Coordinates of C-alpha atoms and ligand atoms in Angstrom, one line a residue:
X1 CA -13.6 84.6 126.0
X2 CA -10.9 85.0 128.9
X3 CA -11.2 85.2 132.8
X4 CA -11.3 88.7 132.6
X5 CA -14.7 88.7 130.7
X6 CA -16.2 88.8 134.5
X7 CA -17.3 92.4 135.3
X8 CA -15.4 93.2 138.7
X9 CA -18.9 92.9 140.6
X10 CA -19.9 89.8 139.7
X11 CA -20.3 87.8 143.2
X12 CA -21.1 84.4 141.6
X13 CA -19.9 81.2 142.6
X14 CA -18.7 80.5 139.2
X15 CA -16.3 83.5 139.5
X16 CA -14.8 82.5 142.8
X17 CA -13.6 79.1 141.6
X18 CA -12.6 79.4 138.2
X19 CA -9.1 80.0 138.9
X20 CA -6.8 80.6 136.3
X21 CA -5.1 77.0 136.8
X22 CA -8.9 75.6 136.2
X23 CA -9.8 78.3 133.3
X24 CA -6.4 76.9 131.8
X25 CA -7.2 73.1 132.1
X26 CA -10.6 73.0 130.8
X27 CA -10.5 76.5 128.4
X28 CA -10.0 74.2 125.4
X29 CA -11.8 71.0 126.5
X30 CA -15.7 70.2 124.9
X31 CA -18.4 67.2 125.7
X32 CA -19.0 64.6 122.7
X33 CA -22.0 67.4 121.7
X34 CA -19.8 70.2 121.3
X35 CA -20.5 72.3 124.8
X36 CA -17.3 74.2 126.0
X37 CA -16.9 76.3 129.3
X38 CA -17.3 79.7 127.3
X39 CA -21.3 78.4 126.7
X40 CA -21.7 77.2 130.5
X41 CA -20.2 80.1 132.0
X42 CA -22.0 82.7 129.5
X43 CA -24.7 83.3 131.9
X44 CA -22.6 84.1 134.9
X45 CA -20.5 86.2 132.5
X46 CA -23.5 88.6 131.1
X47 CA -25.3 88.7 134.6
X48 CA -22.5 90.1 137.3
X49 CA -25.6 89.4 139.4
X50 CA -26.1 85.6 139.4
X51 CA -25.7 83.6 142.0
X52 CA -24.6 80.5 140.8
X53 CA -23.7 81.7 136.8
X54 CA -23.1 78.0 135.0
X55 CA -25.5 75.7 133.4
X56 CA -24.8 72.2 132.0
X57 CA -25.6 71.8 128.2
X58 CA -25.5 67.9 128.2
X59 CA -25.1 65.4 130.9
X60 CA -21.5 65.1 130.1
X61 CA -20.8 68.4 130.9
X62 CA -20.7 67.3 134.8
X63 CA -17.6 65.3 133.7
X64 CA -15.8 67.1 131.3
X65 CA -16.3 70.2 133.6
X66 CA -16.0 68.8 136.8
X67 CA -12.9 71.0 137.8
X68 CA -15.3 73.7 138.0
X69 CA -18.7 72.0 139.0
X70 CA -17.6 69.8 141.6
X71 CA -16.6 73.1 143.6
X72 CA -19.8 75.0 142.8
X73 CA -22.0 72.5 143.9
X74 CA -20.0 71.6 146.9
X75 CA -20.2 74.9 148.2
X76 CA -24.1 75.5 147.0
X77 CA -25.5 72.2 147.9
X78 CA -23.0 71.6 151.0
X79 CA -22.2 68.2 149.1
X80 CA -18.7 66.9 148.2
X81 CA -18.2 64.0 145.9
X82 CA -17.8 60.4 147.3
X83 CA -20.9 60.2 148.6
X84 CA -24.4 59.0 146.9
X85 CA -27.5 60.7 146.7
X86 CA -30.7 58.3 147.6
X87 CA -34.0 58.4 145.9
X88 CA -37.0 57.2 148.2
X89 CA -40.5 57.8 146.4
X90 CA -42.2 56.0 148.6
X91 CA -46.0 56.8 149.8
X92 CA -46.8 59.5 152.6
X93 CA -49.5 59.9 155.0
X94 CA -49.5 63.0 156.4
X95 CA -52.5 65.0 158.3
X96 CA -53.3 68.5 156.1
X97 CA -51.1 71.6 157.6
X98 CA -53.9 73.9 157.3
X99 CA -57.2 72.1 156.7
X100 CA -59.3 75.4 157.4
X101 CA -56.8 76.8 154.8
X102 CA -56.4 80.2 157.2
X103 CA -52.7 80.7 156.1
X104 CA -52.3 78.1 153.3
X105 CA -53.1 79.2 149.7
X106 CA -51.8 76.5 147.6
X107 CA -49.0 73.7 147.7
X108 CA -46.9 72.8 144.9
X109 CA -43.9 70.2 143.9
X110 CA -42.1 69.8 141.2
X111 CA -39.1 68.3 140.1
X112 CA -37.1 68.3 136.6
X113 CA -36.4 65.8 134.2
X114 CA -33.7 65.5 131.1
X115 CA -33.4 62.6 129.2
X116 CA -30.6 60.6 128.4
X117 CA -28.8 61.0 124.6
X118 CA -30.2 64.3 124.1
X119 CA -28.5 67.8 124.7
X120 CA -29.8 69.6 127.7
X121 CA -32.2 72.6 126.7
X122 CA -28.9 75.4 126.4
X123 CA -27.3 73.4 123.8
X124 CA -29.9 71.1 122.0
X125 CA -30.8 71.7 117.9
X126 CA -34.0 72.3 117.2
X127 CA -34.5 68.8 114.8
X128 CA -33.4 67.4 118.3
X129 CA -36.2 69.2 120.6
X130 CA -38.7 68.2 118.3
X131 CA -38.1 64.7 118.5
X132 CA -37.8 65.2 122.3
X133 CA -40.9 66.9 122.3
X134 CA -42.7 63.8 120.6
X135 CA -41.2 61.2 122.7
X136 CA -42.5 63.4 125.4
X137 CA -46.0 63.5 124.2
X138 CA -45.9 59.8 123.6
X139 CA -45.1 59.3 127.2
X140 CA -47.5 61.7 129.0
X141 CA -50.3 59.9 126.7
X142 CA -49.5 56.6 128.9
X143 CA -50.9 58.5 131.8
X144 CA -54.1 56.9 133.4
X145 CA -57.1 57.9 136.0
X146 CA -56.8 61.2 137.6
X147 CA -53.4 62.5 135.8
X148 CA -54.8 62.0 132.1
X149 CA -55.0 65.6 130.2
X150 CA -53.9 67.0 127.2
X151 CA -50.8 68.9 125.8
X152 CA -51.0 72.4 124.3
X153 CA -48.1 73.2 122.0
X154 CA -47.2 76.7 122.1
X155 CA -46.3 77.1 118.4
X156 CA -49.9 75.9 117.4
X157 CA -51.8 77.6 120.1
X158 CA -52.9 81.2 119.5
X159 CA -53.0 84.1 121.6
X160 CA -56.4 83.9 123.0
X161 CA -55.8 80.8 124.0
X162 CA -52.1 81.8 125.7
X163 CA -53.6 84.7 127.6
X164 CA -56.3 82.3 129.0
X165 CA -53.7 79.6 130.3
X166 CA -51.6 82.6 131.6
X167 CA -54.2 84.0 133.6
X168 CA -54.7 80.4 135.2
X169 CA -51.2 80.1 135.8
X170 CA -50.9 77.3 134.0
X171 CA -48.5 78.1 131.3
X172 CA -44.5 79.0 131.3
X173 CA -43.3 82.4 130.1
X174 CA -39.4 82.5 127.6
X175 CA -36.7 82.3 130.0
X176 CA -35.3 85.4 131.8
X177 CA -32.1 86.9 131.0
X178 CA -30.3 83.9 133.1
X179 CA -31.4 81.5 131.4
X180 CA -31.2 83.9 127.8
X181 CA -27.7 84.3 128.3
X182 CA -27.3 80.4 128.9
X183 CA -28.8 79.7 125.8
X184 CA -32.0 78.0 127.0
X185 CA -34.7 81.0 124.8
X186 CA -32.8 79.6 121.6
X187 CA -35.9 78.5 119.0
X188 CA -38.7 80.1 121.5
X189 CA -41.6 79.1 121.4
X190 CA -40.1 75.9 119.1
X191 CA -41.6 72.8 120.6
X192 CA -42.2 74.2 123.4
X193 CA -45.2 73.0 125.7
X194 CA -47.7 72.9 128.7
X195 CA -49.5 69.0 129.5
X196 CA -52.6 69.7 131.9
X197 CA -54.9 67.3 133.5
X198 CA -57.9 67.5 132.8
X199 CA -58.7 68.2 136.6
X200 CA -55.5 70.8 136.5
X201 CA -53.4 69.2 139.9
X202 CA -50.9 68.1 137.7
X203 CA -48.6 69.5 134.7
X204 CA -45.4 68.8 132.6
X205 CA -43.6 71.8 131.1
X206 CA -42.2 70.6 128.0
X207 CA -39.0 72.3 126.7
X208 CA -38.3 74.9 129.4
X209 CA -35.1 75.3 131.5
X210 CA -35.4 71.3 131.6
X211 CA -36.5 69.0 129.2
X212 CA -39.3 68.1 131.9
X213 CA -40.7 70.1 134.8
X214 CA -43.0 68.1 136.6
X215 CA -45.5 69.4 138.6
X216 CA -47.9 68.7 141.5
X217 CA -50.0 71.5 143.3
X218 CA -53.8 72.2 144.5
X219 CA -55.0 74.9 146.0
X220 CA -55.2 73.1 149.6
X221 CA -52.3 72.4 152.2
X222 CA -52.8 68.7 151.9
X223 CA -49.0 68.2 151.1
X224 CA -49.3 64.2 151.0
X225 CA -52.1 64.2 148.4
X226 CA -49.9 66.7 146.0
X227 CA -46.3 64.3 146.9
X228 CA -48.4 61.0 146.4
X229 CA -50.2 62.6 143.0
X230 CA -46.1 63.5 141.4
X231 CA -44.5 60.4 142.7
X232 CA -47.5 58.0 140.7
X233 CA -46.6 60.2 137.4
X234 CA -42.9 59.5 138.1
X235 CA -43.1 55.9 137.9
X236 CA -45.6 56.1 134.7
X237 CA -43.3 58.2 133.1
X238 CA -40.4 56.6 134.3
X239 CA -41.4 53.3 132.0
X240 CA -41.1 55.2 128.7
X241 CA -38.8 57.6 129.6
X242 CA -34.9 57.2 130.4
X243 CA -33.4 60.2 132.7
X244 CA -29.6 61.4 133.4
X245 CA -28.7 60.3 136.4
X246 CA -25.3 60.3 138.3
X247 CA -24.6 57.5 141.0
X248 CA -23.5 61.1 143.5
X249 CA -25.1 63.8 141.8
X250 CA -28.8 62.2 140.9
X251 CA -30.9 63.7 138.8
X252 CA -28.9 66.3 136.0
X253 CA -30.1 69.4 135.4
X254 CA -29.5 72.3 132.9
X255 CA -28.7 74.4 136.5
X256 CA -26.6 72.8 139.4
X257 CA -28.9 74.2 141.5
X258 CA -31.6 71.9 140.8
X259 CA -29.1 68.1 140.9
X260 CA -30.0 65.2 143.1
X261 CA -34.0 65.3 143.9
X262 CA -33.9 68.1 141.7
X263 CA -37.0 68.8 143.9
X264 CA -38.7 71.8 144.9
X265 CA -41.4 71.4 147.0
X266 CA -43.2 74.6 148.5
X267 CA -47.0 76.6 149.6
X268 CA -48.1 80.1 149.1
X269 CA -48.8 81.1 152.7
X270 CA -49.9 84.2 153.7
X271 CA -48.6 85.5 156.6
X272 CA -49.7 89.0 158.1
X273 CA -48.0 88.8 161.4
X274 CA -44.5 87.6 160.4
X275 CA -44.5 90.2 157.5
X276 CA -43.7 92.3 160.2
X277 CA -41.0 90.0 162.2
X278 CA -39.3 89.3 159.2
X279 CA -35.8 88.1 161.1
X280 CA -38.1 85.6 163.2
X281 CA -39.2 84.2 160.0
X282 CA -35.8 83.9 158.4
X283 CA -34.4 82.2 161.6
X284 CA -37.5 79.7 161.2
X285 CA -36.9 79.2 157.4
X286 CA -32.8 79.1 158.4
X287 CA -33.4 76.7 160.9
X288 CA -35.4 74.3 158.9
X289 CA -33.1 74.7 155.8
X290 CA -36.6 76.5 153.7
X291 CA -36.0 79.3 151.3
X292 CA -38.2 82.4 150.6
X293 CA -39.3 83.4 147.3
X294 CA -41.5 86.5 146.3
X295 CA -45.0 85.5 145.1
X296 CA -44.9 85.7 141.6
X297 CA -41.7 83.1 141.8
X298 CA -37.8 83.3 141.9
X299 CA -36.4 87.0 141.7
X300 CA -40.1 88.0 142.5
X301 CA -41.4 90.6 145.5
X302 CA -43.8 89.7 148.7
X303 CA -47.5 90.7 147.5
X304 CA -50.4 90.7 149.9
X305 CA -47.5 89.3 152.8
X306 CA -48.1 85.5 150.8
X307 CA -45.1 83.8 150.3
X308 CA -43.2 81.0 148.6
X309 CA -41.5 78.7 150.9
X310 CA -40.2 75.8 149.8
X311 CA -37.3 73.6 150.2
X312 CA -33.5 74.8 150.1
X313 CA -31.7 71.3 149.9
X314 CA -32.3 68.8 147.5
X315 CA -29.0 66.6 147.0
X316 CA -27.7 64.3 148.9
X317 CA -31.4 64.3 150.9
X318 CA -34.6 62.1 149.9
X319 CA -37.5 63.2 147.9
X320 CA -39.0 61.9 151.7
X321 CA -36.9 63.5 153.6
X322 CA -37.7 66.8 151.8
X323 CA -41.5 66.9 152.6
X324 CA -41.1 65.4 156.0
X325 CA -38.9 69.0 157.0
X326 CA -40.7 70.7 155.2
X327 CA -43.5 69.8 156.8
X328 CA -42.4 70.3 160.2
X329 CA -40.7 73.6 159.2
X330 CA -44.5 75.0 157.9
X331 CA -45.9 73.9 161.3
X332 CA -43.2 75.7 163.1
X333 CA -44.1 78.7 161.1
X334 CA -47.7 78.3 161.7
X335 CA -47.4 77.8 165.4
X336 CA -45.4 81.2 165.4
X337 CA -47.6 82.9 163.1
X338 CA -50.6 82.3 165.4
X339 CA -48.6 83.2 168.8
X340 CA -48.2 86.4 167.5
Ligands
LIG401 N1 -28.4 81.3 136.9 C1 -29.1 82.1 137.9 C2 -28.2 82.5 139.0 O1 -27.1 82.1 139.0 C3 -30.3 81.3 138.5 C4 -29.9 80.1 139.4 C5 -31.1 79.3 139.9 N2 -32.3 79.4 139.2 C6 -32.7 78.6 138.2 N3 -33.8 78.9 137.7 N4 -31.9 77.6 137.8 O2 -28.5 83.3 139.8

């Protein structure tokens, strides 16, 4: 591996600041586990078109690495070091966006999880995600009430019972060739999992891009009944569980995309008129700091004019603060959507 392993027309972030002073310093460096800067820049290096390009194969890898991760996230997440990210979990009230449910299809919020003294999913052995997996499925069966449900392993399910859970949505696909290149596919479908409750607003994928992806969502826009559901989970898991977390980075994720809340918090909305003023909507989403995904997801096209919006930031802001712009940037977007 040398700097020049980036194809010319690779625009990542991961390009621009690994200079040859920085490739130099940390080319022969590794984290306690083993991870080196040829495995967390792989992905960047095999895919000239990621945007970001670098993944994090233990939580060490923040440290060790931090000539080149400090910069990347500083100019991603608009977030230099010296400051703290702030949790706040507490309880919302809000009034539904969209209770006649005329542009709303669905809202959903997740946010990722690793645990402390294990690898991160790109770099883990597969002895080690079973044991992850267990400690998992011990936790998730703490769950109480409304969040209780059960956990379907993918190596014993079969494939009728795959296709069902795909057609509900409900299951997670191997990684694509981002996260391929990163390492995360290694072992697929190894101890890999989907918990559901049993009334379906709330899942864990076990074993994906993260060791946890922790989901909220119903198919309404009542966004404090979906935040209030995932923070309740958080604390139950949070008693069994221990997460990486860094004092200014917060949560630690496989991607740097996804530190501090390591939240994404979004709704399908369809919107008919906008499709057609698509700069009006990108100044809303611009103004309110939301991002637009296709329908199917990340990397996905617009079907049917619904889309994914969701939040952009998610360091060095409050899992709070988050749904409160949210929230005022989806009734902006309404308000426009029916002035049109
Ligand atoms: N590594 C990819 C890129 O740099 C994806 C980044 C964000 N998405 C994610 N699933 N972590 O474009």
């Amino acid at each position: 591996m040398s700097l020049s392993a980036f194809p010319q027309e690779s625009g990542s972030l991961v390009k621009k600041h690994l200079s040859r002073e920085i490739y130099k310093a940390l080319e022969h460096k590794q984290t306690c586990s083993g991870f080196t800067l040829a495995k967390a820049i792989n992905s960047g290096v095999k895919n000239p078109d990621s945007a970001i390009g670098i993944y994090a194969g233990d939580a060490q890898s923040y440290d060790t690495f931090s000539q080149l991760f400090d910069p990347v996230i500083s100019e991603y997440h608009g977030f230099s070091k010296g400051k703290k990210h702030k949790s706040d979990i507490t309880k919302l009230d809000l009034p539904s966006l969209d209770p006649e449910g005329k542009f709303i299809r669905s809202t959903r919020i997740r946010v990722a999880r690793n645990l402390n003294g294990f690898c991160f999913p790109c770099h883990i052995s597969l002895p080690r995600r079973k044991e992850l997996e267990n400690k998992i499925i011990t936790a998730l069966s703490f769950l109480k009430k409304d969040l209780k449900g059960n956990y379907f392993s993918f190596e014993q399910m079969d494939k009728k019972k795959i296709q069902q859970l795909e057609k509900k949505n409900l299951i997670f696909k191997k990684g694509d060739r981002f996260q391929d290149a990163a390492g995360i596919n290694s072992d697929f479908p190894g101890c890999r999992g989907v918990f559901c409750s049993f009334n379906k607003k709330f899942m864990v994928w076990v074993n994906e891009e993260d060791h946890l992806r922790i989901i909220s969502l119903e198919k309404t826009s009542d966004i404090s009944s979906v935040y209030n559901r995932l923070c309740r989970a958080l604390m139950s898991l949070n008693r069994g569980l221990e997460f990486a977390r860094d004092e200014t980075y917060g949560y630690l994720t496989s991607c740097p995309t996804n530190i501090g809340t390591s939240m994404r918090a979004g709704v399908h909305i369809q919107l008919e008129k906008l499709e057609q003023e698509k700069d009006l909507l990108g100044n809303l989403c611009l103004e309110y700091n939301l991002q637009i995904r296709g329908t199917l997801g990340e990397k996905t096209k617009i079907k049917n004019a619904v889309f994914d919006i969701s939040n952009r930031q998610r360091l060095g802001v409050t899992e709070h603060g988050i749904i409160s712009n949210l929230y005022q940037g989806l009734m902006a977007i309404i308000k426009a959507e029916k002035n049109l």
